[in-house]
Short mmCIF file of C-alpha atoms in Angstrom, two decimals:
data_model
loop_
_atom_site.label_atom_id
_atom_site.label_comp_id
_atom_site.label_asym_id
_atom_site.label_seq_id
_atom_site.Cartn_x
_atom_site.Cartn_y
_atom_site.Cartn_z
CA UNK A 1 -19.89 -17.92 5.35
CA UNK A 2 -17.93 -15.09 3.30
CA UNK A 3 -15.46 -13.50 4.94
CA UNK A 4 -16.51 -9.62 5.25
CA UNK A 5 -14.23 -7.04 3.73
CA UNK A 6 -11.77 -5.31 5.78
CA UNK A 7 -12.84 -1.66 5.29
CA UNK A 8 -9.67 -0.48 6.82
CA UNK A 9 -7.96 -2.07 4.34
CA UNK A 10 -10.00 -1.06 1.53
CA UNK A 11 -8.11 -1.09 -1.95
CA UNK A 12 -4.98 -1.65 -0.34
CA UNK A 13 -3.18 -5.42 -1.39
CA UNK A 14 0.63 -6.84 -0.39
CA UNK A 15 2.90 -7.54 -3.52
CA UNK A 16 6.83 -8.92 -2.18
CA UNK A 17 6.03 -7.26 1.09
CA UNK A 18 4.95 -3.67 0.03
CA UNK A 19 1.53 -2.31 0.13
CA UNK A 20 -0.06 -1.10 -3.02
CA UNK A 21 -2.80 0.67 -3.97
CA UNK A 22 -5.31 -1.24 -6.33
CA UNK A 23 -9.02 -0.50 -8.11
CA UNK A 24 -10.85 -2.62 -10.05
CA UNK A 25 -11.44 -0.74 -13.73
CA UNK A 26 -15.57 -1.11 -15.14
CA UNK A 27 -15.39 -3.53 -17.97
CA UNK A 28 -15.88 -1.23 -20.57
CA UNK A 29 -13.19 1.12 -19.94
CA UNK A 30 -10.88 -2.17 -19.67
CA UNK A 31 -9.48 -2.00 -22.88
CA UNK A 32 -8.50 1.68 -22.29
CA UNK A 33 -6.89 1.70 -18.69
CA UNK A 34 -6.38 -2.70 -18.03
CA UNK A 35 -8.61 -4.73 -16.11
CA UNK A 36 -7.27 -2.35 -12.49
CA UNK A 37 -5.22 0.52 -11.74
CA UNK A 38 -2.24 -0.51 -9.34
CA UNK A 39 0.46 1.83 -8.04
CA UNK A 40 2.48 0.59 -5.21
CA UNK A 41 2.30 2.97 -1.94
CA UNK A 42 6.67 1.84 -1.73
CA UNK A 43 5.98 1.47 2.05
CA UNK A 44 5.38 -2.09 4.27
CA UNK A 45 4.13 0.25 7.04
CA UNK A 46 0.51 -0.45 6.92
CA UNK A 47 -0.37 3.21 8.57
CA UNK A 48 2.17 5.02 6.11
CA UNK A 49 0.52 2.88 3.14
CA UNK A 50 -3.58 3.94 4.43
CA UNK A 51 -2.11 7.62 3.90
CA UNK A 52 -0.60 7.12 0.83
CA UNK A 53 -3.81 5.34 0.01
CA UNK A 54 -5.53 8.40 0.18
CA UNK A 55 -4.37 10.30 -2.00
CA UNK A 56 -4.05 7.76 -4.47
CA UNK A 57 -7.23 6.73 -4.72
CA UNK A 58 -9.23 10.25 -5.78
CA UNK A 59 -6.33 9.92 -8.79
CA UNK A 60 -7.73 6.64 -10.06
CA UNK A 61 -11.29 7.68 -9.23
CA UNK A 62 -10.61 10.09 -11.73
CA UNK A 63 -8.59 8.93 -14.21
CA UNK A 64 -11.86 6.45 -14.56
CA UNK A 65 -13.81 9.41 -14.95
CA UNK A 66 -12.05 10.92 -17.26
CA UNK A 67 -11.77 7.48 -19.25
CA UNK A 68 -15.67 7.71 -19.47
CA UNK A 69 -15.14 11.13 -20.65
CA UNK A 70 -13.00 10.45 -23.43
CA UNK A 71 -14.68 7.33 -24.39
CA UNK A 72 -18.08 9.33 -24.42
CA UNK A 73 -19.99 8.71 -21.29
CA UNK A 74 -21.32 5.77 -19.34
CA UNK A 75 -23.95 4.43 -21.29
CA UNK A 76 -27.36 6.90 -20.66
CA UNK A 77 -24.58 9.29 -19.07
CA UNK A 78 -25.31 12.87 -20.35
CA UNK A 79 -22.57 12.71 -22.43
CA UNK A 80 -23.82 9.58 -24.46
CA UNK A 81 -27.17 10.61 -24.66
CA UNK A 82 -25.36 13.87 -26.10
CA UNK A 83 -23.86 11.76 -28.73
CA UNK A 84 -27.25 10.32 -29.51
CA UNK A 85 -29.11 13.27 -29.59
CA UNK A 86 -26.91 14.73 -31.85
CA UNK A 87 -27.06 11.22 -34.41
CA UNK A 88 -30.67 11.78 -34.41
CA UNK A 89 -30.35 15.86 -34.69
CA UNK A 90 -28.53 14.95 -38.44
CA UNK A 91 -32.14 13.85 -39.53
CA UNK A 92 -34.78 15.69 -37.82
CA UNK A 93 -37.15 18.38 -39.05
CA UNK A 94 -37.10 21.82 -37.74
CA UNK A 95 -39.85 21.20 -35.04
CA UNK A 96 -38.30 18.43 -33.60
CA UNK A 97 -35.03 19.79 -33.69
CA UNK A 98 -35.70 23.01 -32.17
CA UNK A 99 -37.31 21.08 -28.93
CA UNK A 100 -34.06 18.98 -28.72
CA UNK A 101 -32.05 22.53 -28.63
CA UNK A 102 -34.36 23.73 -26.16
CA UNK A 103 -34.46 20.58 -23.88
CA UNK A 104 -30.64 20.20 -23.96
CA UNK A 105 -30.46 24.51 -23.23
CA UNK A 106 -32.42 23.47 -20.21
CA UNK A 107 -30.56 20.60 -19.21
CA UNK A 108 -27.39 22.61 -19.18
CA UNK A 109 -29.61 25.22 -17.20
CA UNK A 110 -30.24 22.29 -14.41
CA UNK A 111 -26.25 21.03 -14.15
CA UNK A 112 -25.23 24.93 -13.78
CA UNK A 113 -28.01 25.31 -10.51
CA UNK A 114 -27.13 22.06 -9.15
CA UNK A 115 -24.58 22.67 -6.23
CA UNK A 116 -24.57 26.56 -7.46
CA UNK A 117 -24.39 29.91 -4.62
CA UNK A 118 -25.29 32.93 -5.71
CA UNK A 119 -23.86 36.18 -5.18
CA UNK A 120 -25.04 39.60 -4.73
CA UNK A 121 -24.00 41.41 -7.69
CA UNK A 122 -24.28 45.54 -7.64
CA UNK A 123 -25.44 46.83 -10.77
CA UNK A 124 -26.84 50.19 -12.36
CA UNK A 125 -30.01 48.98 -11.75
CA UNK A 126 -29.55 47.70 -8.21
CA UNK A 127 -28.51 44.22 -6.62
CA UNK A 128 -29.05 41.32 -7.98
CA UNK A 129 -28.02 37.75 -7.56
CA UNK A 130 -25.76 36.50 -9.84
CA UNK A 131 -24.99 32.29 -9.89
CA UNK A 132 -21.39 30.82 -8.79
CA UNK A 133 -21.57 27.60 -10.51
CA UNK A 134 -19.60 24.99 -9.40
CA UNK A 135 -16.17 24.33 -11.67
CA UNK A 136 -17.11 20.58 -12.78
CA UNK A 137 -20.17 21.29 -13.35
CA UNK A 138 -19.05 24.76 -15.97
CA UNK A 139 -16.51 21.90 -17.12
CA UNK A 140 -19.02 19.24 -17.67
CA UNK A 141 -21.72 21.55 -19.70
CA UNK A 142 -18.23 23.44 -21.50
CA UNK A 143 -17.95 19.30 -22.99
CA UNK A 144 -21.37 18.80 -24.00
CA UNK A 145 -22.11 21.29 -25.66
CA UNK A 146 -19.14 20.56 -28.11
CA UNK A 147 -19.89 17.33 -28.53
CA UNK A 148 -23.97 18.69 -29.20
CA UNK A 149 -21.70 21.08 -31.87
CA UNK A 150 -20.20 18.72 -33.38
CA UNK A 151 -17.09 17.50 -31.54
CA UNK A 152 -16.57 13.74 -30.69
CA UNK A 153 -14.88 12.38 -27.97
CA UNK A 154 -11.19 10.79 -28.59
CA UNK A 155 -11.89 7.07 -27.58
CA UNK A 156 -15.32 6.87 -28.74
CA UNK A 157 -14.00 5.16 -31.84
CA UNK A 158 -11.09 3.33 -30.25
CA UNK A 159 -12.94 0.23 -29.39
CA UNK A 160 -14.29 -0.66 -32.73
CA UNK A 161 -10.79 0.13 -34.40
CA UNK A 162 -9.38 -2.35 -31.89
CA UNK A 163 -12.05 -4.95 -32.76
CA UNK A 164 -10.76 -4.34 -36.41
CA UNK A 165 -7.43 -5.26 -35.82
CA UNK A 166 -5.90 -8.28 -37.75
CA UNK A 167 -3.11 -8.86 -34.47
CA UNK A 168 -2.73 -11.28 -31.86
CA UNK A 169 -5.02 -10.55 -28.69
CA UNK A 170 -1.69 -9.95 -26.63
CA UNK A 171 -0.83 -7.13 -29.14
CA UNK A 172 -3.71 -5.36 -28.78
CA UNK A 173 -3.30 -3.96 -25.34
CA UNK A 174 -0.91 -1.76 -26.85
CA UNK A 175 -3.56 -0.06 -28.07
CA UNK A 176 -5.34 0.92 -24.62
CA UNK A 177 -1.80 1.65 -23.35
CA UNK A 178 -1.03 4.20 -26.09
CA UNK A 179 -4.52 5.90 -25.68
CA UNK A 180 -3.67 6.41 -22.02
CA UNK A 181 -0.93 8.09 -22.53
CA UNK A 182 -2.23 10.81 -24.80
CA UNK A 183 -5.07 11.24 -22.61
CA UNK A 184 -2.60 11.71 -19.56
CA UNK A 185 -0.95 14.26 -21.74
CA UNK A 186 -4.09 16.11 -22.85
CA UNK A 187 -4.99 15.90 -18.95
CA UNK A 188 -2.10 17.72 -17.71
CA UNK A 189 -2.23 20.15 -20.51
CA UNK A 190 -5.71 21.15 -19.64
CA UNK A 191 -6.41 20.23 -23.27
CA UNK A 192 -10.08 18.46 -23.69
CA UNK A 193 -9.74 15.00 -25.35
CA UNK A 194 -11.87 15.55 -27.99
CA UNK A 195 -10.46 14.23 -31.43
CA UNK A 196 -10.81 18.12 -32.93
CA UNK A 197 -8.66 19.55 -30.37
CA UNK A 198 -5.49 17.11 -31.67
CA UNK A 199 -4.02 19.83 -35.09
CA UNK A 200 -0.29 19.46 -35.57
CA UNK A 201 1.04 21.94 -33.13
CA UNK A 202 -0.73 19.39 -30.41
CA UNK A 203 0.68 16.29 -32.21
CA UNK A 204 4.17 17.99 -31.62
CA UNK A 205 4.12 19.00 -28.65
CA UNK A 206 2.35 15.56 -27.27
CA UNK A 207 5.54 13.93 -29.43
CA UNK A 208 8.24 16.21 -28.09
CA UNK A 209 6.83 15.27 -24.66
CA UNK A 210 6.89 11.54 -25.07
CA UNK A 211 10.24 11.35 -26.40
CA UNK A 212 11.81 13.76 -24.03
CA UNK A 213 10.31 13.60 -20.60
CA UNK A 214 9.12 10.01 -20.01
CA UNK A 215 11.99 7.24 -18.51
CA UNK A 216 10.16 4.86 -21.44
CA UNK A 217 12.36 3.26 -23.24
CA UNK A 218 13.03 4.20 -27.52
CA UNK A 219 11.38 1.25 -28.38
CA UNK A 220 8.24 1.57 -26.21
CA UNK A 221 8.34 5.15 -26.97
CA UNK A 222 8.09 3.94 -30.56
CA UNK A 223 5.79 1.66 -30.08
CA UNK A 224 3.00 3.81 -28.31
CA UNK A 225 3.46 6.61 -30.64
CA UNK A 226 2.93 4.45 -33.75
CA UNK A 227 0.02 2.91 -32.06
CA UNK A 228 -1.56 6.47 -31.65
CA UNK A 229 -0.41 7.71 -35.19
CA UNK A 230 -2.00 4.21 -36.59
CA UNK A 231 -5.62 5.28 -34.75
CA UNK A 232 -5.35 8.58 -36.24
CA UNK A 233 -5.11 7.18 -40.18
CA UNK A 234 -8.13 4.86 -39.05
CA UNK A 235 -9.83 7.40 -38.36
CA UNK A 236 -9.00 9.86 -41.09
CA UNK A 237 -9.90 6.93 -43.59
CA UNK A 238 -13.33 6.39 -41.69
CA UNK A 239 -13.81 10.57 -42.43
CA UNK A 240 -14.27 10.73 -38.00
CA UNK A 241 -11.47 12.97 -38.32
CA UNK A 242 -10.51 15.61 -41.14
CA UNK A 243 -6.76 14.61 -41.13
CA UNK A 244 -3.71 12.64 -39.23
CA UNK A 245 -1.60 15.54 -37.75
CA UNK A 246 0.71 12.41 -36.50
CA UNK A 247 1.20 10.62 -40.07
CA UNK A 248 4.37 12.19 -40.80
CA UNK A 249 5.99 12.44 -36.97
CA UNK A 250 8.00 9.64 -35.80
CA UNK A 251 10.39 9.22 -32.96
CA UNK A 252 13.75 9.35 -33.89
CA UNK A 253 16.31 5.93 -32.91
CA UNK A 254 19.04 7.11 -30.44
CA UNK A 255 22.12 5.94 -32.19
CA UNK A 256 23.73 2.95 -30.38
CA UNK A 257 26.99 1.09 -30.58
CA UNK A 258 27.29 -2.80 -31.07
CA UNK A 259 28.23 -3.25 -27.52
CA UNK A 260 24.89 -1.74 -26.31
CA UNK A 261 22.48 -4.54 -28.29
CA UNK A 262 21.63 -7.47 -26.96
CA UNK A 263 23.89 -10.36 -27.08
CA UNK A 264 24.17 -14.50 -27.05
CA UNK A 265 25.16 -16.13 -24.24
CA UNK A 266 29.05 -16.98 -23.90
CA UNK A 267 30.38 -20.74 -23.36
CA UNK A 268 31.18 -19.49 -19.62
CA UNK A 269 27.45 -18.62 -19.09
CA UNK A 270 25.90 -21.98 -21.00
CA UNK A 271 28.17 -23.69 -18.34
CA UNK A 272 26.98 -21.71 -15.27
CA UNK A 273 23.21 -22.04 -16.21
CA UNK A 274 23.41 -25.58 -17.18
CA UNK A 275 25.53 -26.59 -14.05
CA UNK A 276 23.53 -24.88 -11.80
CA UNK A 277 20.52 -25.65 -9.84
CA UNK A 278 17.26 -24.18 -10.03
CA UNK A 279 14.38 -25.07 -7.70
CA UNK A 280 12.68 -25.95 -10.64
CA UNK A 281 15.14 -28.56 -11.19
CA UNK A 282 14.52 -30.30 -14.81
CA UNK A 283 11.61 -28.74 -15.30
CA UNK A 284 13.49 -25.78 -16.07
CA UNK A 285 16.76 -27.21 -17.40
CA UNK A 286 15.01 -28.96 -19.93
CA UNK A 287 13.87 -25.97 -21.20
CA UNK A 288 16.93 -24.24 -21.87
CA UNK A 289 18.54 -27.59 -23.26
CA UNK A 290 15.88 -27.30 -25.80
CA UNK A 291 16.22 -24.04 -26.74
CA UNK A 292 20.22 -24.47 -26.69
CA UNK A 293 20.61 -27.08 -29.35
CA UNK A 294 17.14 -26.23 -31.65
CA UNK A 295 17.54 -22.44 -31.30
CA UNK A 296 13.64 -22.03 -31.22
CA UNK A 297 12.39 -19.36 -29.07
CA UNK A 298 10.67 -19.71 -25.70
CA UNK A 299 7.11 -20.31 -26.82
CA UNK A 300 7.87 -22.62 -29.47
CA UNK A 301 9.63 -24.72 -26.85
CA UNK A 302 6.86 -24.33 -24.35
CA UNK A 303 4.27 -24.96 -26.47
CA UNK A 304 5.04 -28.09 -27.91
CA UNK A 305 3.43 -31.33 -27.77
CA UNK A 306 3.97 -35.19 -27.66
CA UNK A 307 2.60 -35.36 -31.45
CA UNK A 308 4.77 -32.59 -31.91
CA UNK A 309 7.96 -35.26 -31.76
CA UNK A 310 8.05 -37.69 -34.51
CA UNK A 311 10.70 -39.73 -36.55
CA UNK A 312 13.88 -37.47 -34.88
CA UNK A 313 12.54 -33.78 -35.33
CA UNK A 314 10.51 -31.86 -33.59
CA UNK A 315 7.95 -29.61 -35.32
CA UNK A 316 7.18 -26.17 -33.97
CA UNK A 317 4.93 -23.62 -34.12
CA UNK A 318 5.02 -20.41 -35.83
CA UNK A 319 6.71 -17.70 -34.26
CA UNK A 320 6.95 -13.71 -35.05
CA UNK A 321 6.58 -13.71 -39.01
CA UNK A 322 7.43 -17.22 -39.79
CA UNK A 323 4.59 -18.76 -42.19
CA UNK A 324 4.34 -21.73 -41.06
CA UNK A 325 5.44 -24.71 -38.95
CA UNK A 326 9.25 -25.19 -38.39
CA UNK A 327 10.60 -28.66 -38.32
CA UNK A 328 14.11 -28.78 -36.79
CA UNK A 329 16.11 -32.40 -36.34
CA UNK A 330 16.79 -33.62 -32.78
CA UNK A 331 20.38 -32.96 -31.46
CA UNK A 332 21.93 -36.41 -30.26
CA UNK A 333 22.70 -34.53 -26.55
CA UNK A 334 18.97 -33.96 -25.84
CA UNK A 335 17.44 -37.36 -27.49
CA UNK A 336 17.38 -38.73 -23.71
CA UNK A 337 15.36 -35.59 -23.07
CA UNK A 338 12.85 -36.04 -25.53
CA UNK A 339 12.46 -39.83 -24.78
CA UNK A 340 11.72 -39.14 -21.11
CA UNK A 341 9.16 -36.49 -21.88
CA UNK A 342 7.32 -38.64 -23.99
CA UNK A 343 7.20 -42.00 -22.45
CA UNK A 344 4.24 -42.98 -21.43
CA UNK A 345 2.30 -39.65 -23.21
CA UNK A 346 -0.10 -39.63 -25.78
CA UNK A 347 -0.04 -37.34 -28.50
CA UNK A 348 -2.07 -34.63 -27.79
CA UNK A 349 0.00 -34.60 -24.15
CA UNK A 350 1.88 -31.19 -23.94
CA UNK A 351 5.83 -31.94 -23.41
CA UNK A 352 5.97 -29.46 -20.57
CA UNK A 353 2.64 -29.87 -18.47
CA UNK A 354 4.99 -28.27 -15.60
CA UNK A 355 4.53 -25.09 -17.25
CA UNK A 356 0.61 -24.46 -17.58
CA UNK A 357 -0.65 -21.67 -19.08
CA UNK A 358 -2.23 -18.55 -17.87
CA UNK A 359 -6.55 -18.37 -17.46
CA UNK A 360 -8.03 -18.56 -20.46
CA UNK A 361 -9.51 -15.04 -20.20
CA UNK A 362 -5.61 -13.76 -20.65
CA UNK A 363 -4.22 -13.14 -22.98
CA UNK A 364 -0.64 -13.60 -22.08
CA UNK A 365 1.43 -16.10 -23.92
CA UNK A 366 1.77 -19.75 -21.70
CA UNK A 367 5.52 -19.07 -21.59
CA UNK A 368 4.91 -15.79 -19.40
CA UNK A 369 5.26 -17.66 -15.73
CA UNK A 370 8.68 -19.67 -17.17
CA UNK A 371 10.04 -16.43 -18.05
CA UNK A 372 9.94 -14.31 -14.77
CA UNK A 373 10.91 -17.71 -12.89
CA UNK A 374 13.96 -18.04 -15.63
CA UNK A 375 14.71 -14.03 -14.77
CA UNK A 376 14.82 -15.24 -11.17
CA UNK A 377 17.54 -17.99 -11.54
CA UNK A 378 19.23 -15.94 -13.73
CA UNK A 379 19.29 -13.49 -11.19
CA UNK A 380 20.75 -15.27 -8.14
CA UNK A 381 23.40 -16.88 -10.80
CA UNK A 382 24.50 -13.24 -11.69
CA UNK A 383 23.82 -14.40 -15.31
CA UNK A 384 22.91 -11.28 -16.00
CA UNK A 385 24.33 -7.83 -18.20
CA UNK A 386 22.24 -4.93 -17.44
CA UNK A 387 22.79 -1.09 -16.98
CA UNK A 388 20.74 1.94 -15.79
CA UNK A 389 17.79 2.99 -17.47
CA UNK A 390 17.29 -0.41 -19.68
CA UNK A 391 14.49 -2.13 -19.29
CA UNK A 392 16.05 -5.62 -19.45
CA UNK A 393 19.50 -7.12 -19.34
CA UNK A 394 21.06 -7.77 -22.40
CA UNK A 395 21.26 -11.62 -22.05
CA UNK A 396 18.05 -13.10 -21.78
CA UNK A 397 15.98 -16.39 -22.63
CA UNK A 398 16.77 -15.51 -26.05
CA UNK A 399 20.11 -15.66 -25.99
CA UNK A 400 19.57 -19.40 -26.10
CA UNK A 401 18.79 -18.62 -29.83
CA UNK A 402 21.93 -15.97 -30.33
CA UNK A 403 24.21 -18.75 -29.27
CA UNK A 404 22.79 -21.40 -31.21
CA UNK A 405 23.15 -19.50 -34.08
CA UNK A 406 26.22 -18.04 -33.69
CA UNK A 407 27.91 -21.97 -32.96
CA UNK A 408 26.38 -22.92 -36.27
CA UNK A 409 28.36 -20.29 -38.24
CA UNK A 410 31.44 -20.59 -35.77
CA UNK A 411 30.92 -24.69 -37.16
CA UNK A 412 30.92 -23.23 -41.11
CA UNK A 413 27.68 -23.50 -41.71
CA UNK A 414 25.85 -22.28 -45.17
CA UNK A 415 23.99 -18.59 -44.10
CA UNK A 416 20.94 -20.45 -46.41
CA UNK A 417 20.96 -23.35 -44.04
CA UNK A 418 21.54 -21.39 -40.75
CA UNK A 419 18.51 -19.39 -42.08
CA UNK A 420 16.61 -22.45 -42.59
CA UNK A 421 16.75 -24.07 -39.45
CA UNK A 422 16.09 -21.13 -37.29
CA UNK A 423 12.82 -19.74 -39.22
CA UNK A 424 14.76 -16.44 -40.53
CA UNK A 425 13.57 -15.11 -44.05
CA UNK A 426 15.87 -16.39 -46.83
CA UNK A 427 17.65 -13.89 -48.77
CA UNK A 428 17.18 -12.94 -52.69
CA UNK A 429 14.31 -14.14 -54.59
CA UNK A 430 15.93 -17.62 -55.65
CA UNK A 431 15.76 -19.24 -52.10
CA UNK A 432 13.26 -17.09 -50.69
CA UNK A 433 10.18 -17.83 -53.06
CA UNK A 434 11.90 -20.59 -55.67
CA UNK A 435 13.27 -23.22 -53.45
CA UNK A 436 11.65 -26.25 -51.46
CA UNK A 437 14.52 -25.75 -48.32
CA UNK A 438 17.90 -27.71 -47.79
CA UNK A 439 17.79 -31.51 -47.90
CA UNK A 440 16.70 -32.31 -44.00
CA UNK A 441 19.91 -34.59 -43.71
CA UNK A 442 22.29 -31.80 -44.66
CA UNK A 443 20.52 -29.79 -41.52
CA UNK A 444 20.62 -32.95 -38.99
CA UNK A 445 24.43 -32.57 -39.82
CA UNK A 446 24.82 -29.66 -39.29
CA UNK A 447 23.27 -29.06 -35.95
CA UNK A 448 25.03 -31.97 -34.31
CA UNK A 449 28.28 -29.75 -35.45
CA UNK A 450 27.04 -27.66 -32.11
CA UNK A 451 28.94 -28.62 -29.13
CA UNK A 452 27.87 -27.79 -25.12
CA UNK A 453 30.69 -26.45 -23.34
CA UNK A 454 32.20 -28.63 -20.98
CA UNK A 455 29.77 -29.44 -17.80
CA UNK A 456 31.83 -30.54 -15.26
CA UNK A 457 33.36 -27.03 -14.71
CA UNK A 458 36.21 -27.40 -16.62
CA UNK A 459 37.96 -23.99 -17.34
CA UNK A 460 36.52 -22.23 -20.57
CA UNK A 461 38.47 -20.80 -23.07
CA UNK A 462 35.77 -17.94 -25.81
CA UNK A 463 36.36 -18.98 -29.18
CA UNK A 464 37.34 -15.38 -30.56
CA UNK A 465 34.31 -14.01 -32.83
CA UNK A 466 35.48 -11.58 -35.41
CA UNK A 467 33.13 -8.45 -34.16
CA UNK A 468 34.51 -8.53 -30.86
CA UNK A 469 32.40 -8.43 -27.17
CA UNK A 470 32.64 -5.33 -25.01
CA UNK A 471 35.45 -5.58 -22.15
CA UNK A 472 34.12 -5.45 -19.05
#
């Protein structure tokens, strides 16, 4: 028998020990706001959390609503039928159209009355009663009758331009992310998200806002903005709006120093992370070995099958812009690696069936649990270089790849071969579109000519790079 919900726990879950608030979003509006709204209540006090509960929950109740809004309605909500009435107004005679103005005028009349008090009202002529109508519903009538006029709600395209675009599922809930935030914007600014209301002054001020008083990082502050500007040329060039007050706005790159980008790993941290022991054990060591000595990235490594090991390379997948498969030759230290994953497999095995991947209703890459249980053991090793206000440390899973790299030119390695064996475009029109790639022997050299640091905790003296590290 099903257990019955807890009512005096409604919408509230547990997440590391703090209550949160969380509401499941309609389907429709999922591509707008996520599949739920969650905002943590920062309190394991289950009496504190029921308080902050609610007053959280009118705030998602109507940030839904207003989703609908924006998006146009529920579907035979007044402000879809609005939209529909006003399709079908473009082609009616004058008969038919005239009834359709007079049943909407009466509609409005019925939203006004509903909920309405009326007031005495001294006049010339004597008292009379004059209506109070109540403020959603003035607001409610205020929207359709400018979308009756002419004016179209902001997200009533945005599903269909999503549908259209050529990017991986995972990339696409930028796109919902990016629409929230305008409409957050337009929301506190008591500006109605319709797509006539956004001229250039609005596009400004929306862009002066994001860059300067949101804790978002530049990137993601980049990111959403171009997302938003992108919509706006979709719909220019689809004539649903008469121009892109965004197209020539962009959010400008803080200027940064060396020190402050991200960075490979040094010999002292390979030996740390290597020598240390994660409750994963091998399932996660393997991993890193992998990405250490082929320099792929963390779904390439992840991702790979039995078949995908043949004859002393490994072939991987595409990653970022890369065209197509990458085949890389097996380093001699992780050849015992490879022939324990693999005995006993067959070919259409996956190398790493420790690491399933998500539901296949997500859309997040099968690497995503790895990674936060990597940032976890990289977190009680203190392998770690982070400051305030960035949104990740500076070393990282992909500083597997920065070190791999950087040991291949520390070895004298061609920049054409490096290139090569790592995916990266080749430079100048002679290697990049005329040649077949480096003879595969020259690259099997040339990545055994990248050495582990010592793991038996030996003392580790930095090779010296010529742009130098920060001091700490």
């Amino acid at each position: 028998m099903p257990r019955k919900p807890d009512k005096d726990k409604a919408y509230l879950t547990v997440h590391d020990g703090v209550w949160r608030v969380s509401m499941g979003v309609p389907r429709e509006l999922r591509e707008q706001l996520g599949s739920r709204l969650v905002r943590s209540t920062g309190t394991k006090a289950l009496g504190e959390a029921k308080l902050a509960r609610d007053l959280i929950v009118p705030q998602f109740k109507k940030r839904i609503e207003d989703a609908w809004t924006a998006r146009g309605g529920k579907r035979n909500s007044l402000l879809a039928l609005t939209l529909e009435t006003r399709r079908l107004m473009e082609t009616a005679d004058d008969n038919l159209a005239d009834f359709m103005i007079q049943g909407a005028q009466e509609r409005y009349e019925e939203i006004l009355n509903d909920g309405a008090t009326w007031v005495d009202e001294h006049t010339p002529d004597g008292i009379i009663q004059r209506r109070v109508p109540k403020p959603e519903a003035v607001k409610l009538v205020s929207e359709i009758r400018r979308v009756a006029a002419g004016d179209t709600p902001i997200a009533h395209y945005h599903q269909a331009f999503v549908d259209g675009l050529k990017i991986k599922p995972r990339s696409k809930l930028d796109e919902p992310r990016a629409l929230s935030i305008l409409l957050d914007w337009l929301e506190a600014n008591d500006i109605e998200p319709f797509i006539e209301n956004i001229n250039k002054r609005n596009a400004i001020r929306f862009l002066d806002w994001l860059d300067a008083d949101t804790n978002l990082s530049w990137a993601s502050k980049a990111k959403y903005f171009g997302r938003i500007k992108f919509y706006w040329a979709w719909l220019t060039r689809r004539e649903h709006a008469k121009e892109n007050p965004f197209h020539d706005l962009n959010i400008d790159k803080p200027e940064t120093k060396r020190e402050d980008d991200e960075r490979e790993y040094t010999d002292e941290e390979v030996q740390r992370l290597l020598m240390g022991t994660p409750m994963e054990g091998d399932r996660m060591k393997d991993v890193m070995m992998i990405a250490a000595l082929t320099g792929a990235r963390l779904d390439a490594v992840i991702d790979l099958k039995v078949a995908n090991l043949f004859d002393g390379y490994f072939t991987f997948k595409p990653q970022k812009k890369e065209r197509g498969k990458r085949e890389i030759p097996i380093h001699p230290d992780i050849e015992e690696i490879v022939a324990r994953r693999i005995a006993n497999k067959a070919p259409e095995d996956d190398l790493f069936p420790e690491w399933p991947g998500p539901p296949s209703t997500s859309v997040k890459p099968r690497s995503s649990y790895f990674s936060k249980r990597y940032t976890k053991y990289t977190t009680v090793l203190g392998v770690r270089d982070e400051e305030p206000g960035r949104r990740r440390s500076k070393v990282n899973f992909h500083s597997w790849r920065r070190w791999f790299i950087t040991k291949l030119e520390q070895a004298r390695v061609r920049e054409p071969l490096i290139q090569a064996i790592v995916g990266h475009s080749r430079k100048g029109m002679t290697l990049g579109l005329y040649s077949g790639g480096p003879e595969f022997e020259e690259a099997r050299e040339a990545i055994a000519l990248v050495k582990l640091p010592p793991l038996d905790g030996s003392p580790i003296v930095e090779k010296r790079s010529l742009t130098p590290r920060r001091r700490s």
